[in-house]
PDB file of C-alpha atoms in Angstrom:
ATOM      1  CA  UNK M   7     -20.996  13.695  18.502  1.00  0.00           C
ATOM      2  CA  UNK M   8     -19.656  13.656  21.731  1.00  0.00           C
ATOM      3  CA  UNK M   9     -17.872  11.091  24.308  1.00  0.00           C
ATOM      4  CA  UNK M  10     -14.796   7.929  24.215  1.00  0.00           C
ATOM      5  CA  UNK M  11     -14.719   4.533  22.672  1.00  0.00           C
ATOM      6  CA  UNK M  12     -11.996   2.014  22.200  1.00  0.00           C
ATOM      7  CA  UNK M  13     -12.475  -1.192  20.420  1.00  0.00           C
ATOM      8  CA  UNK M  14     -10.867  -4.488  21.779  1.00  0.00           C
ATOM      9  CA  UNK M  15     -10.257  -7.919  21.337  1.00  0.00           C
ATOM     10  CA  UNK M  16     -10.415 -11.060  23.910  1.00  0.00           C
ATOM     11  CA  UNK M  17      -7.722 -13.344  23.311  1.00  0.00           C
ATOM     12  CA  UNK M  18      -8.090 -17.645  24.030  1.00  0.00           C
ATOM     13  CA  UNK M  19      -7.087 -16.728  27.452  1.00  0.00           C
ATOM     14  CA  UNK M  20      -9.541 -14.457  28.054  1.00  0.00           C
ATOM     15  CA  UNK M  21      -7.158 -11.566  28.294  1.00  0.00           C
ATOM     16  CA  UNK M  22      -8.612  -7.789  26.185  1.00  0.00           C
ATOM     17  CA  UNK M  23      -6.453  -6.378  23.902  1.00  0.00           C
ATOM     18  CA  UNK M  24      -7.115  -2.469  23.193  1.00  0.00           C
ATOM     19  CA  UNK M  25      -6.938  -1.853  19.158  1.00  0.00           C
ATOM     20  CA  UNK M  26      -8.410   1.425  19.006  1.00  0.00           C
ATOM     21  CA  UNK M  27      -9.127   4.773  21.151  1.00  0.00           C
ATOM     22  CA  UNK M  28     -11.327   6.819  20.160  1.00  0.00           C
ATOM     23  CA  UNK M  29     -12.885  10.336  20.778  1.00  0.00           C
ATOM     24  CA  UNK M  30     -15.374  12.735  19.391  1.00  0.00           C
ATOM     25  CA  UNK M  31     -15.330  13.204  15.383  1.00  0.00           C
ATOM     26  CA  UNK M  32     -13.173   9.735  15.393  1.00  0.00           C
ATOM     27  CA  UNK M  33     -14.454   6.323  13.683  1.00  0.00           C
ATOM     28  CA  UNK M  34     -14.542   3.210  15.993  1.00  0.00           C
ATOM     29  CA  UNK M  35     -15.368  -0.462  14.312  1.00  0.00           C
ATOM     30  CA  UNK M  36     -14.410  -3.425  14.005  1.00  0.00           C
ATOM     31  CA  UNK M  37     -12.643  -2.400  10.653  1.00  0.00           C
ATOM     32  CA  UNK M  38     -11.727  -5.766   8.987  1.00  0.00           C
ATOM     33  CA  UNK M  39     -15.593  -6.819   9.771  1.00  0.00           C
ATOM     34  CA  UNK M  40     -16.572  -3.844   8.164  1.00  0.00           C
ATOM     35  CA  UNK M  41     -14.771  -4.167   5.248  1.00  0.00           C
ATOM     36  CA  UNK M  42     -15.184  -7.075   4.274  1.00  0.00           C
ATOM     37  CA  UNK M  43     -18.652  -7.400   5.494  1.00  0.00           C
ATOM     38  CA  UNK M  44     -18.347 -10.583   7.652  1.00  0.00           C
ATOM     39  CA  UNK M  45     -19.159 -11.145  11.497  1.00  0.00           C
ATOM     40  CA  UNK M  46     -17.473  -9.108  14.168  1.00  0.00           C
ATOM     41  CA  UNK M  47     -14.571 -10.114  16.201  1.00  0.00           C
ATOM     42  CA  UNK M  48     -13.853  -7.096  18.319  1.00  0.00           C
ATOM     43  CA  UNK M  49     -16.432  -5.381  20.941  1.00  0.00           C
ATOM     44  CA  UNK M  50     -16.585  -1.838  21.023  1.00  0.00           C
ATOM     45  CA  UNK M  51     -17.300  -0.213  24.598  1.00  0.00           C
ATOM     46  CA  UNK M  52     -18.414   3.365  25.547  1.00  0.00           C
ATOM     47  CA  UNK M  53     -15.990   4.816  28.031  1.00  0.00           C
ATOM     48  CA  UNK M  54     -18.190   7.842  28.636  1.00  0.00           C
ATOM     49  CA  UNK M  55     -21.698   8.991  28.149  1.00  0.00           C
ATOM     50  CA  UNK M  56     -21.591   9.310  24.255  1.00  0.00           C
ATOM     51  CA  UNK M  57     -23.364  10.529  21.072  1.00  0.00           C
ATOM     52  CA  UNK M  58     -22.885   8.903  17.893  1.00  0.00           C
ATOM     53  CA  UNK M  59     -23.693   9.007  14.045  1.00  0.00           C
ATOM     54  CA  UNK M  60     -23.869   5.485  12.395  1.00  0.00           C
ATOM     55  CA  UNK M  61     -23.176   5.165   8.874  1.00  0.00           C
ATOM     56  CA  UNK M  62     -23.737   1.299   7.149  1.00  0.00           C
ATOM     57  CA  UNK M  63     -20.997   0.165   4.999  1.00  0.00           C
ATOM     58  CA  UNK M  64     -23.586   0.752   2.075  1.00  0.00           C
ATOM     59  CA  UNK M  65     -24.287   4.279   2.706  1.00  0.00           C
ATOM     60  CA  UNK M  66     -20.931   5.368   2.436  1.00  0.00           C
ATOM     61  CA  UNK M  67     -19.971   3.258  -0.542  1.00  0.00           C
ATOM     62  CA  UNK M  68     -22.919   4.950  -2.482  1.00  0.00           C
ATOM     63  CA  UNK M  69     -22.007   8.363  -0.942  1.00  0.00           C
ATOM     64  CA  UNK M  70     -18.391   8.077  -2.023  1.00  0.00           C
ATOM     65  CA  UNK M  71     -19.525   6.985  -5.727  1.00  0.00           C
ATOM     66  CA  UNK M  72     -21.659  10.042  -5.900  1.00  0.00           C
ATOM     67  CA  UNK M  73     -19.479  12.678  -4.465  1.00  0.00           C
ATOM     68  CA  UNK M  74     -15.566  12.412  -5.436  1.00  0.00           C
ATOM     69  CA  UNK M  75     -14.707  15.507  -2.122  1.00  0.00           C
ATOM     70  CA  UNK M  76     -16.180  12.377   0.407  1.00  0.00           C
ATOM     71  CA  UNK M  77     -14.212   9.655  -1.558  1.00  0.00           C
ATOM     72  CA  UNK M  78     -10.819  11.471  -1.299  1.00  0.00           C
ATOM     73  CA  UNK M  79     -11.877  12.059   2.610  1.00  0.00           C
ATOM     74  CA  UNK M  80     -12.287   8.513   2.968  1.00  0.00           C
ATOM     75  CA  UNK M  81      -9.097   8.073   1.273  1.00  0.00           C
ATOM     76  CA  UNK M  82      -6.968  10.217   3.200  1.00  0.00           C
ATOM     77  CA  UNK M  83      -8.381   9.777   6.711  1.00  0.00           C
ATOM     78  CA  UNK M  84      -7.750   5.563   5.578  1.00  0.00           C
ATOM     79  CA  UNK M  85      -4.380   6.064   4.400  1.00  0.00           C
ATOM     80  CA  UNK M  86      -3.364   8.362   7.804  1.00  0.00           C
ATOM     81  CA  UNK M  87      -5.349   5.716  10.505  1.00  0.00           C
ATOM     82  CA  UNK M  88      -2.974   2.755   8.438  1.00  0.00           C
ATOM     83  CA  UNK M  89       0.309   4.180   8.461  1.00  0.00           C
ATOM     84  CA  UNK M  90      -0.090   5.032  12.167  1.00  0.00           C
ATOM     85  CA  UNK M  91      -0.993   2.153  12.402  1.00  0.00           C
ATOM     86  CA  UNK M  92       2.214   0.733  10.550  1.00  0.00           C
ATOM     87  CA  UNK M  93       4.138   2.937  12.636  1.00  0.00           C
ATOM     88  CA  UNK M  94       2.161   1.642  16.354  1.00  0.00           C
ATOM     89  CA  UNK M  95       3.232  -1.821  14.782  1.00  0.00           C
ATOM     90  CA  UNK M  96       6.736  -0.626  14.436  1.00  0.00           C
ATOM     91  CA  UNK M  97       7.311   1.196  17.464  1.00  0.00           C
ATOM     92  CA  UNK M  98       6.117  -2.173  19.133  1.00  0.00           C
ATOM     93  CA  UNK M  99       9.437  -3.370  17.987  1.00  0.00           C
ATOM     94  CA  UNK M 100      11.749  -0.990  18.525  1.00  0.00           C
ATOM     95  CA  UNK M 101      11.056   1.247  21.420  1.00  0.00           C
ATOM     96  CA  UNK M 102      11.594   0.590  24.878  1.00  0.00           C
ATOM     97  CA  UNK M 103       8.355   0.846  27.122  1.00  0.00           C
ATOM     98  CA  UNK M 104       8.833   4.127  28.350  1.00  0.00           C
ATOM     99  CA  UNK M 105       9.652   5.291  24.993  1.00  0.00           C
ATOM    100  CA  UNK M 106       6.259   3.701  23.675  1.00  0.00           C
ATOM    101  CA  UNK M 107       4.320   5.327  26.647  1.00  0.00           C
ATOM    102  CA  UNK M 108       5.675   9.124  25.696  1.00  0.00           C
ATOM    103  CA  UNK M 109       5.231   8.966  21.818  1.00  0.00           C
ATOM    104  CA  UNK M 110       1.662   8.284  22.651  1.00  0.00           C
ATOM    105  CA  UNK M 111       1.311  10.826  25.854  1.00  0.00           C
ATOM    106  CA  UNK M 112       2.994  13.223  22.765  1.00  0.00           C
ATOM    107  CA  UNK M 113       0.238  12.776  20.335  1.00  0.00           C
ATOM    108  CA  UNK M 114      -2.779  12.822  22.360  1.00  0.00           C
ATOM    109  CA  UNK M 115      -2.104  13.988  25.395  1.00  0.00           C
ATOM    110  CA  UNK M 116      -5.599  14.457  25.601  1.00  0.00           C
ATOM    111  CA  UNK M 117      -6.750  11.457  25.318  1.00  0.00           C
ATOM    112  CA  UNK M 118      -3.929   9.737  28.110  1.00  0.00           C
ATOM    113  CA  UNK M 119      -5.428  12.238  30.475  1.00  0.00           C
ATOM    114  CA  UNK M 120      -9.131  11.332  29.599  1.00  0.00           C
ATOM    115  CA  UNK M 121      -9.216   7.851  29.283  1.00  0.00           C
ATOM    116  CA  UNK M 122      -8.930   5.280  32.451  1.00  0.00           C
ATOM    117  CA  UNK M 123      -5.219   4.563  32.433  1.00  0.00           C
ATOM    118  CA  UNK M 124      -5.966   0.637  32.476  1.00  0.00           C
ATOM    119  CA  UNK M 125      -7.670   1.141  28.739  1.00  0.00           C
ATOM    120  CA  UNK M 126      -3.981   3.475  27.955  1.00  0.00           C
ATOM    121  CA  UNK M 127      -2.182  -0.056  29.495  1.00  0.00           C
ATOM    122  CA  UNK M 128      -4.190  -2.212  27.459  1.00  0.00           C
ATOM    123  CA  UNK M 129      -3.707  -0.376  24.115  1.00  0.00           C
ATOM    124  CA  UNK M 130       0.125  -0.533  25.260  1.00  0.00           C
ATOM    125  CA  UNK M 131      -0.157  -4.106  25.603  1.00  0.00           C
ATOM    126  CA  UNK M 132       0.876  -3.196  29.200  1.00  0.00           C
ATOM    127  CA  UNK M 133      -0.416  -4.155  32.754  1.00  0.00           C
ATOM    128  CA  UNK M 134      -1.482  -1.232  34.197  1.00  0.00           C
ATOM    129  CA  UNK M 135       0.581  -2.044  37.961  1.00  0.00           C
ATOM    130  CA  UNK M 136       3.252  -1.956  35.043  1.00  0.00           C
ATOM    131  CA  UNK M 137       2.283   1.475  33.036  1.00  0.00           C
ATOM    132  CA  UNK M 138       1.689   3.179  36.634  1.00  0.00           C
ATOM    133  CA  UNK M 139       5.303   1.879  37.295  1.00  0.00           C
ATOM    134  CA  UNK M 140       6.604   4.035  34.307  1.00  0.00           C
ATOM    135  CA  UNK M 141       4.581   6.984  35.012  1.00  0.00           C
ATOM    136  CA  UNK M 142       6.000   7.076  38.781  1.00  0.00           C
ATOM    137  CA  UNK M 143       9.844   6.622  36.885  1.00  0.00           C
ATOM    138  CA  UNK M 144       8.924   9.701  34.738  1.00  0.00           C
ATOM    139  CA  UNK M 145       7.402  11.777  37.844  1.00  0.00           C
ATOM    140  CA  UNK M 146      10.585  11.416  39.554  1.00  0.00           C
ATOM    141  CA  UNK M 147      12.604  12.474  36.600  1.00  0.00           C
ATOM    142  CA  UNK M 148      11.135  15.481  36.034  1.00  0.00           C
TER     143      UNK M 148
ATOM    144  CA  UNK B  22       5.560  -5.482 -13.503  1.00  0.00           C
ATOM    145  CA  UNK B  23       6.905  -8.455 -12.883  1.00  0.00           C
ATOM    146  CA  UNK B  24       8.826  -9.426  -9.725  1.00  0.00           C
ATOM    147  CA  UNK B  25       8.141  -9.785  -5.810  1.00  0.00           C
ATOM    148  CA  UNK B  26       9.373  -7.597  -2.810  1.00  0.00           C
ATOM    149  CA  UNK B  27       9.496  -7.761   0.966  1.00  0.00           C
ATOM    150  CA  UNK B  28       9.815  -4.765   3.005  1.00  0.00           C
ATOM    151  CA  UNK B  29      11.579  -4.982   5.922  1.00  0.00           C
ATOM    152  CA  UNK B  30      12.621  -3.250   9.635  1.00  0.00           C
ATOM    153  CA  UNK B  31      15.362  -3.797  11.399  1.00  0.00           C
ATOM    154  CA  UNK B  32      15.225  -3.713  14.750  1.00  0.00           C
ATOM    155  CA  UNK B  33      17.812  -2.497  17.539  1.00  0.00           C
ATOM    156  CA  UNK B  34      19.282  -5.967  17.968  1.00  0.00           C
ATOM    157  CA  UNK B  35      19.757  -6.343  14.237  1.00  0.00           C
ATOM    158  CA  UNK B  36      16.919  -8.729  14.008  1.00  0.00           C
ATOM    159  CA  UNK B  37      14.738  -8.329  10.614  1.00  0.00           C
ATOM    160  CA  UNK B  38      11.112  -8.111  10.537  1.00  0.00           C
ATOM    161  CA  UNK B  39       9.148  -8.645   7.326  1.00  0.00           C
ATOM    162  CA  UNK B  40       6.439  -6.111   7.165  1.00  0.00           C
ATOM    163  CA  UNK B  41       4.997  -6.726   3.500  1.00  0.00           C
ATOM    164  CA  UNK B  42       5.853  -9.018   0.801  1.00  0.00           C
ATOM    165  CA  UNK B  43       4.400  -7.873  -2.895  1.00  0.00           C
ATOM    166  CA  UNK B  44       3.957  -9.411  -6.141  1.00  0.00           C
ATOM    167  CA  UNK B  45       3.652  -7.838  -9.457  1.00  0.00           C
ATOM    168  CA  UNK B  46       0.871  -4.799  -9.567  1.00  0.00           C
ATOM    169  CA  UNK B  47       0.893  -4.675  -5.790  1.00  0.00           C
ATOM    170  CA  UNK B  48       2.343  -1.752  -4.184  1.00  0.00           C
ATOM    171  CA  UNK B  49       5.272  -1.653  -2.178  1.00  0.00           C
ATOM    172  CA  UNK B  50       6.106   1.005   0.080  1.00  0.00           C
ATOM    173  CA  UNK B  51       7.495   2.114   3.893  1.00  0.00           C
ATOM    174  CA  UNK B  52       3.776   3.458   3.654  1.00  0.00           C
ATOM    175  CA  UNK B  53       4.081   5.879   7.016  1.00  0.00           C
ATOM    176  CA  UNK B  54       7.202   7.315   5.350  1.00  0.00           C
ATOM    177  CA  UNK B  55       4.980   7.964   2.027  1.00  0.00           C
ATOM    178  CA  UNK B  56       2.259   9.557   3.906  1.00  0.00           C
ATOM    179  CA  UNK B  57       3.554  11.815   6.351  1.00  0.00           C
ATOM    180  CA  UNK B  58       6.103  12.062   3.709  1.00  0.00           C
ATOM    181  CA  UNK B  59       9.056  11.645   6.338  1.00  0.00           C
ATOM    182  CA  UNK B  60      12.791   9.421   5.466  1.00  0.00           C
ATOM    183  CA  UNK B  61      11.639   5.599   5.581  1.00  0.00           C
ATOM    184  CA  UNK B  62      12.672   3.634   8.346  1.00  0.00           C
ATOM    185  CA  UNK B  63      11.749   0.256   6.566  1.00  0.00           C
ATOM    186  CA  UNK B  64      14.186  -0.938   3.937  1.00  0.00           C
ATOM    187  CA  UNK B  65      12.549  -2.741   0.188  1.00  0.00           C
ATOM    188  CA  UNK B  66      14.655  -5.874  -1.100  1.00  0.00           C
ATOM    189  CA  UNK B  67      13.294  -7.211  -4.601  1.00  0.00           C
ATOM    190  CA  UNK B  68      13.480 -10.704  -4.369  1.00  0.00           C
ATOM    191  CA  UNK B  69      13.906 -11.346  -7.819  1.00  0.00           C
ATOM    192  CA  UNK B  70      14.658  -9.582 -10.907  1.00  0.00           C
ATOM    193  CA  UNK B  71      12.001  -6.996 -11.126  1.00  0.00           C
ATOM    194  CA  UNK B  72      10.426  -4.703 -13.023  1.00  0.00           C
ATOM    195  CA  UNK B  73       8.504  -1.602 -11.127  1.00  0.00           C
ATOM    196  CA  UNK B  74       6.744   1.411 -11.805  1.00  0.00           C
ATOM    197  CA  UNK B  75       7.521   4.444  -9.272  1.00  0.00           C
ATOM    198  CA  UNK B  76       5.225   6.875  -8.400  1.00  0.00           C
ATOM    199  CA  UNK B  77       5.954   9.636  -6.129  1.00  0.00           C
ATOM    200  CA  UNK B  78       3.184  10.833  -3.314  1.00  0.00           C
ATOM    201  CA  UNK B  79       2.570  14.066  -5.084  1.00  0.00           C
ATOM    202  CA  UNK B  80       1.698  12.667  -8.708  1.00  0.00           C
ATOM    203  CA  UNK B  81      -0.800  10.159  -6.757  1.00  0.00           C
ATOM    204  CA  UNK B  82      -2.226  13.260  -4.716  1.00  0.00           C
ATOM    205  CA  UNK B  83      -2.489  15.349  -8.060  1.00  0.00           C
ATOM    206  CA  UNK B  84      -4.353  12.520  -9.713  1.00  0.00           C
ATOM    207  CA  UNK B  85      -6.914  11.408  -7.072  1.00  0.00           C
ATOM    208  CA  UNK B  86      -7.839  15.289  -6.791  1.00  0.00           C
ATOM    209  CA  UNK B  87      -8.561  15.288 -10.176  1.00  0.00           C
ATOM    210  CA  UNK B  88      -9.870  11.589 -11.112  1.00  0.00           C
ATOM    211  CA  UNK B  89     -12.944  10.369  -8.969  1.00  0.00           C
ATOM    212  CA  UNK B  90     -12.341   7.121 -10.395  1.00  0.00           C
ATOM    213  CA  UNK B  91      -8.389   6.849  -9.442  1.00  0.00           C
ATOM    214  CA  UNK B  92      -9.588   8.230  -6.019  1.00  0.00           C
ATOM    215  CA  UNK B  93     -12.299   5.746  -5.269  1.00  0.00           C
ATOM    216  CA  UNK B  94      -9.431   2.677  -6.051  1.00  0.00           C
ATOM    217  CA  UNK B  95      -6.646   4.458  -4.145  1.00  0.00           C
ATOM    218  CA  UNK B  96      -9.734   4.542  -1.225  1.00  0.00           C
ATOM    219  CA  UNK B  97     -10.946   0.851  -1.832  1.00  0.00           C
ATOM    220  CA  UNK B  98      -7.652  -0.602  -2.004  1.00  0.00           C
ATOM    221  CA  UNK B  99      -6.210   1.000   1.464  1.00  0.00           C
ATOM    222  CA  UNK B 100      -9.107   0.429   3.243  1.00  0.00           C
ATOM    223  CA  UNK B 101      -8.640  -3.240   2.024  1.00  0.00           C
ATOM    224  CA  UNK B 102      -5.023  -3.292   2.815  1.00  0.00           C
ATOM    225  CA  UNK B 103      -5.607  -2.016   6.348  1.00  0.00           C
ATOM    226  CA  UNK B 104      -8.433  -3.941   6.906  1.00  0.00           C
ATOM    227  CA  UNK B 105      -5.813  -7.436   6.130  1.00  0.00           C
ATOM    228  CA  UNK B 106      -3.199  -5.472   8.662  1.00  0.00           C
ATOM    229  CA  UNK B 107      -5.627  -5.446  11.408  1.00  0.00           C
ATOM    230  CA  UNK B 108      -7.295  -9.430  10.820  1.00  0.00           C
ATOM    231  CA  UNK B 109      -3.186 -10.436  10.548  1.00  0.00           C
ATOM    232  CA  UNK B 110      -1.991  -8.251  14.103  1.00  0.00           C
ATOM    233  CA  UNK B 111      -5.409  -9.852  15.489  1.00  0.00           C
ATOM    234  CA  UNK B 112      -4.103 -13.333  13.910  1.00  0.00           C
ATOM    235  CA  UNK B 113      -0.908 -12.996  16.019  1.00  0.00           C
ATOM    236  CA  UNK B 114      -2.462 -12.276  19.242  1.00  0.00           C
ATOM    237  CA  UNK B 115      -5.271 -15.359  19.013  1.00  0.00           C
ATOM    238  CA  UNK B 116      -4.062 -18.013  16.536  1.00  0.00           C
ATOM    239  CA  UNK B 117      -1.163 -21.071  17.387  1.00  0.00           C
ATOM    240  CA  UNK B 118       1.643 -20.179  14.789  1.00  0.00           C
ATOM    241  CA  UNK B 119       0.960 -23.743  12.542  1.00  0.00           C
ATOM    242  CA  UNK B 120      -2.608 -21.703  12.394  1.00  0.00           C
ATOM    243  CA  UNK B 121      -1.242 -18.701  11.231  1.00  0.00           C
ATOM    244  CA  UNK B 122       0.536 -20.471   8.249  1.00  0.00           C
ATOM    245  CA  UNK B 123      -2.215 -22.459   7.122  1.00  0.00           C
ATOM    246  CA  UNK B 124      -3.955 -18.354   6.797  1.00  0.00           C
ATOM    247  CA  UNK B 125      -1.397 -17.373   4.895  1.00  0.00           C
ATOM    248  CA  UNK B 126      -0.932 -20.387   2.876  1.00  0.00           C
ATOM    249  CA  UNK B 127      -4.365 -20.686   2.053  1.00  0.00           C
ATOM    250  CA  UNK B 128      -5.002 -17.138   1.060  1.00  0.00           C
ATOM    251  CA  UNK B 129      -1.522 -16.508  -0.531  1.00  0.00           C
ATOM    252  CA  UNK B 130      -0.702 -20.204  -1.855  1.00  0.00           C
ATOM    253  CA  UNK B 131       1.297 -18.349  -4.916  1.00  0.00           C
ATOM    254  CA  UNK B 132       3.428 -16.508  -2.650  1.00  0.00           C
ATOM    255  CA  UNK B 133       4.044 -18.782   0.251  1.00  0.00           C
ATOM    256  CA  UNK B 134       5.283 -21.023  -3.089  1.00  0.00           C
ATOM    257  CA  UNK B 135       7.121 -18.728  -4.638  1.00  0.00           C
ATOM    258  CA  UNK B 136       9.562 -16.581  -2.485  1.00  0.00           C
ATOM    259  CA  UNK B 137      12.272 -17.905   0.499  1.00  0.00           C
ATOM    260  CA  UNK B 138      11.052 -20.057   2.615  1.00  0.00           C
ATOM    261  CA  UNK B 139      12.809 -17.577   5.144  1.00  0.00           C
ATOM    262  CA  UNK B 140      10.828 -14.502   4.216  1.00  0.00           C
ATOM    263  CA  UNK B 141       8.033 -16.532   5.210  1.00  0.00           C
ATOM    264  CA  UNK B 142       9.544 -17.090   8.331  1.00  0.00           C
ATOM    265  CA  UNK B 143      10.181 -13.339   8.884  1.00  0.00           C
ATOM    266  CA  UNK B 144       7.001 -11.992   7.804  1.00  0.00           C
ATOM    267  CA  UNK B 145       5.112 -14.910  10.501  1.00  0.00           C
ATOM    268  CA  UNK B 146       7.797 -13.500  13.221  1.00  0.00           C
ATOM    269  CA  UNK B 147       9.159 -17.768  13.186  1.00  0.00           C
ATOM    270  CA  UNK B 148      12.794 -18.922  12.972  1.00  0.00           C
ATOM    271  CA  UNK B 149      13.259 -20.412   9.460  1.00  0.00           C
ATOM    272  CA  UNK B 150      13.855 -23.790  11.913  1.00  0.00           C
ATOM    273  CA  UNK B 151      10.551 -23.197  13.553  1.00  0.00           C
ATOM    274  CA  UNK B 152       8.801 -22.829   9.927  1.00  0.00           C
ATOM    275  CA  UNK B 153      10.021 -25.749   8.663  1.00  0.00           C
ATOM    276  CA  UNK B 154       9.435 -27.823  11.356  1.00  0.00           C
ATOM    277  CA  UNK B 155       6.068 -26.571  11.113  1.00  0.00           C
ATOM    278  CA  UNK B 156       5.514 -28.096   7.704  1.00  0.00           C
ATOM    279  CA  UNK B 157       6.831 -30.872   8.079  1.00  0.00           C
ATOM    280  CA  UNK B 158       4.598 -31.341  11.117  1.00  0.00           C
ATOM    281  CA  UNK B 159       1.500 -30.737   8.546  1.00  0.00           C
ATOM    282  CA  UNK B 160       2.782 -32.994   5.476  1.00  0.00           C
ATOM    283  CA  UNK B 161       3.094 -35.553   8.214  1.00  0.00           C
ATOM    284  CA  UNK B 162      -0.267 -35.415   9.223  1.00  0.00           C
ATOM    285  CA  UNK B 163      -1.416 -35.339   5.547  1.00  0.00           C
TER     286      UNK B 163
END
């Protein structure tokens, strides 16, 4: 598997909202969909040439029945992707723009160098005049 | 079990934000804390006289390496809980706030009955004015 994804959402007004980057070895979907097995609301978009495995919901409910080592991978790589995603919520509500921009350069720096920086703005819930405005602040810090 | 829970964040102006409100055999947790087993950042109020059972990360880790079974519902019901966490930040972003109550109060009518009208409030991100003006916006259409 190769390439970059990010899921997103439109809202009334027609503006995207970036829920999820992701990169090689990574799961994209529309996760609530997928769980609970109803239509879509989010559109996922290739940001690079890509390679991917698809697995139905099916499949890997059977699979983890059978095999307890892929239900406790499941588990774990669910219970990490939610409280990060607890904590995204949380830093959302506490941290100051800047702040929000270098916890995220700090855990994937890769990906902030990889991915356009208007899909790093979106997930930010940022414009990206405004997340190029921060990066020029930092620049001239260091 | 018997009780109900919120947990809660305070932010830097000393506003409180309801993350999760439980009801007897739900869990209640600062769930990033739990995982990446760092100090908790979200406070737990019991909302009325409760009864819990504790368990700590590495009796639940112990067990789910051992039990298929007590893996595959640990699995099921995060994946579930995330899934809800993603269709409510979604919720936020694309539905009017008298919306957004009607969710809550028709998949949670127990709840939405049973605890402070100003937990509600919290958890929905409204003023308790805002909330109540709110309802009695709907019983007056009713």
């Amino acid at each position: 598997m190769k390439g970059s994804f990010r899921s997103y959402f439109i809202d009334n007004e027609g503006k995207e909202h970036t829920v999820q980057i992701a990169i090689e070895d990574w799961f994209v979907s529309d996760f609530y969909s997928y769980i609970t097995q109803t239509p879509a609301t989010l559109f996922v978009e290739a940001l690079e040439d890509s390679t991917i495995f698809q697995m139905t919901y099916d499949d890997i409910e059977g699979l983890c029945k059978e095999i307890h080592g892929l239900s406790e991978y499941f588990r774990i790589t669910t219970e990490r992707a939610f409280a990060f995603s607890r904590k995204r919520a949380l830093s959302n509500l506490s941290m100051t723009a800047e702040e929000r921009y270098l916890e995220i350069l700090e855990r994937y720096p890769n990906i902030v160098k990889r991915v356009p920086q208007k899909v790093i703005a979106s997930y930010l819930g940022f414009t990206p005049e405004f997340l190029s405005k921060i990066r020029k602040n930092l620049t001239s810090k260091t």
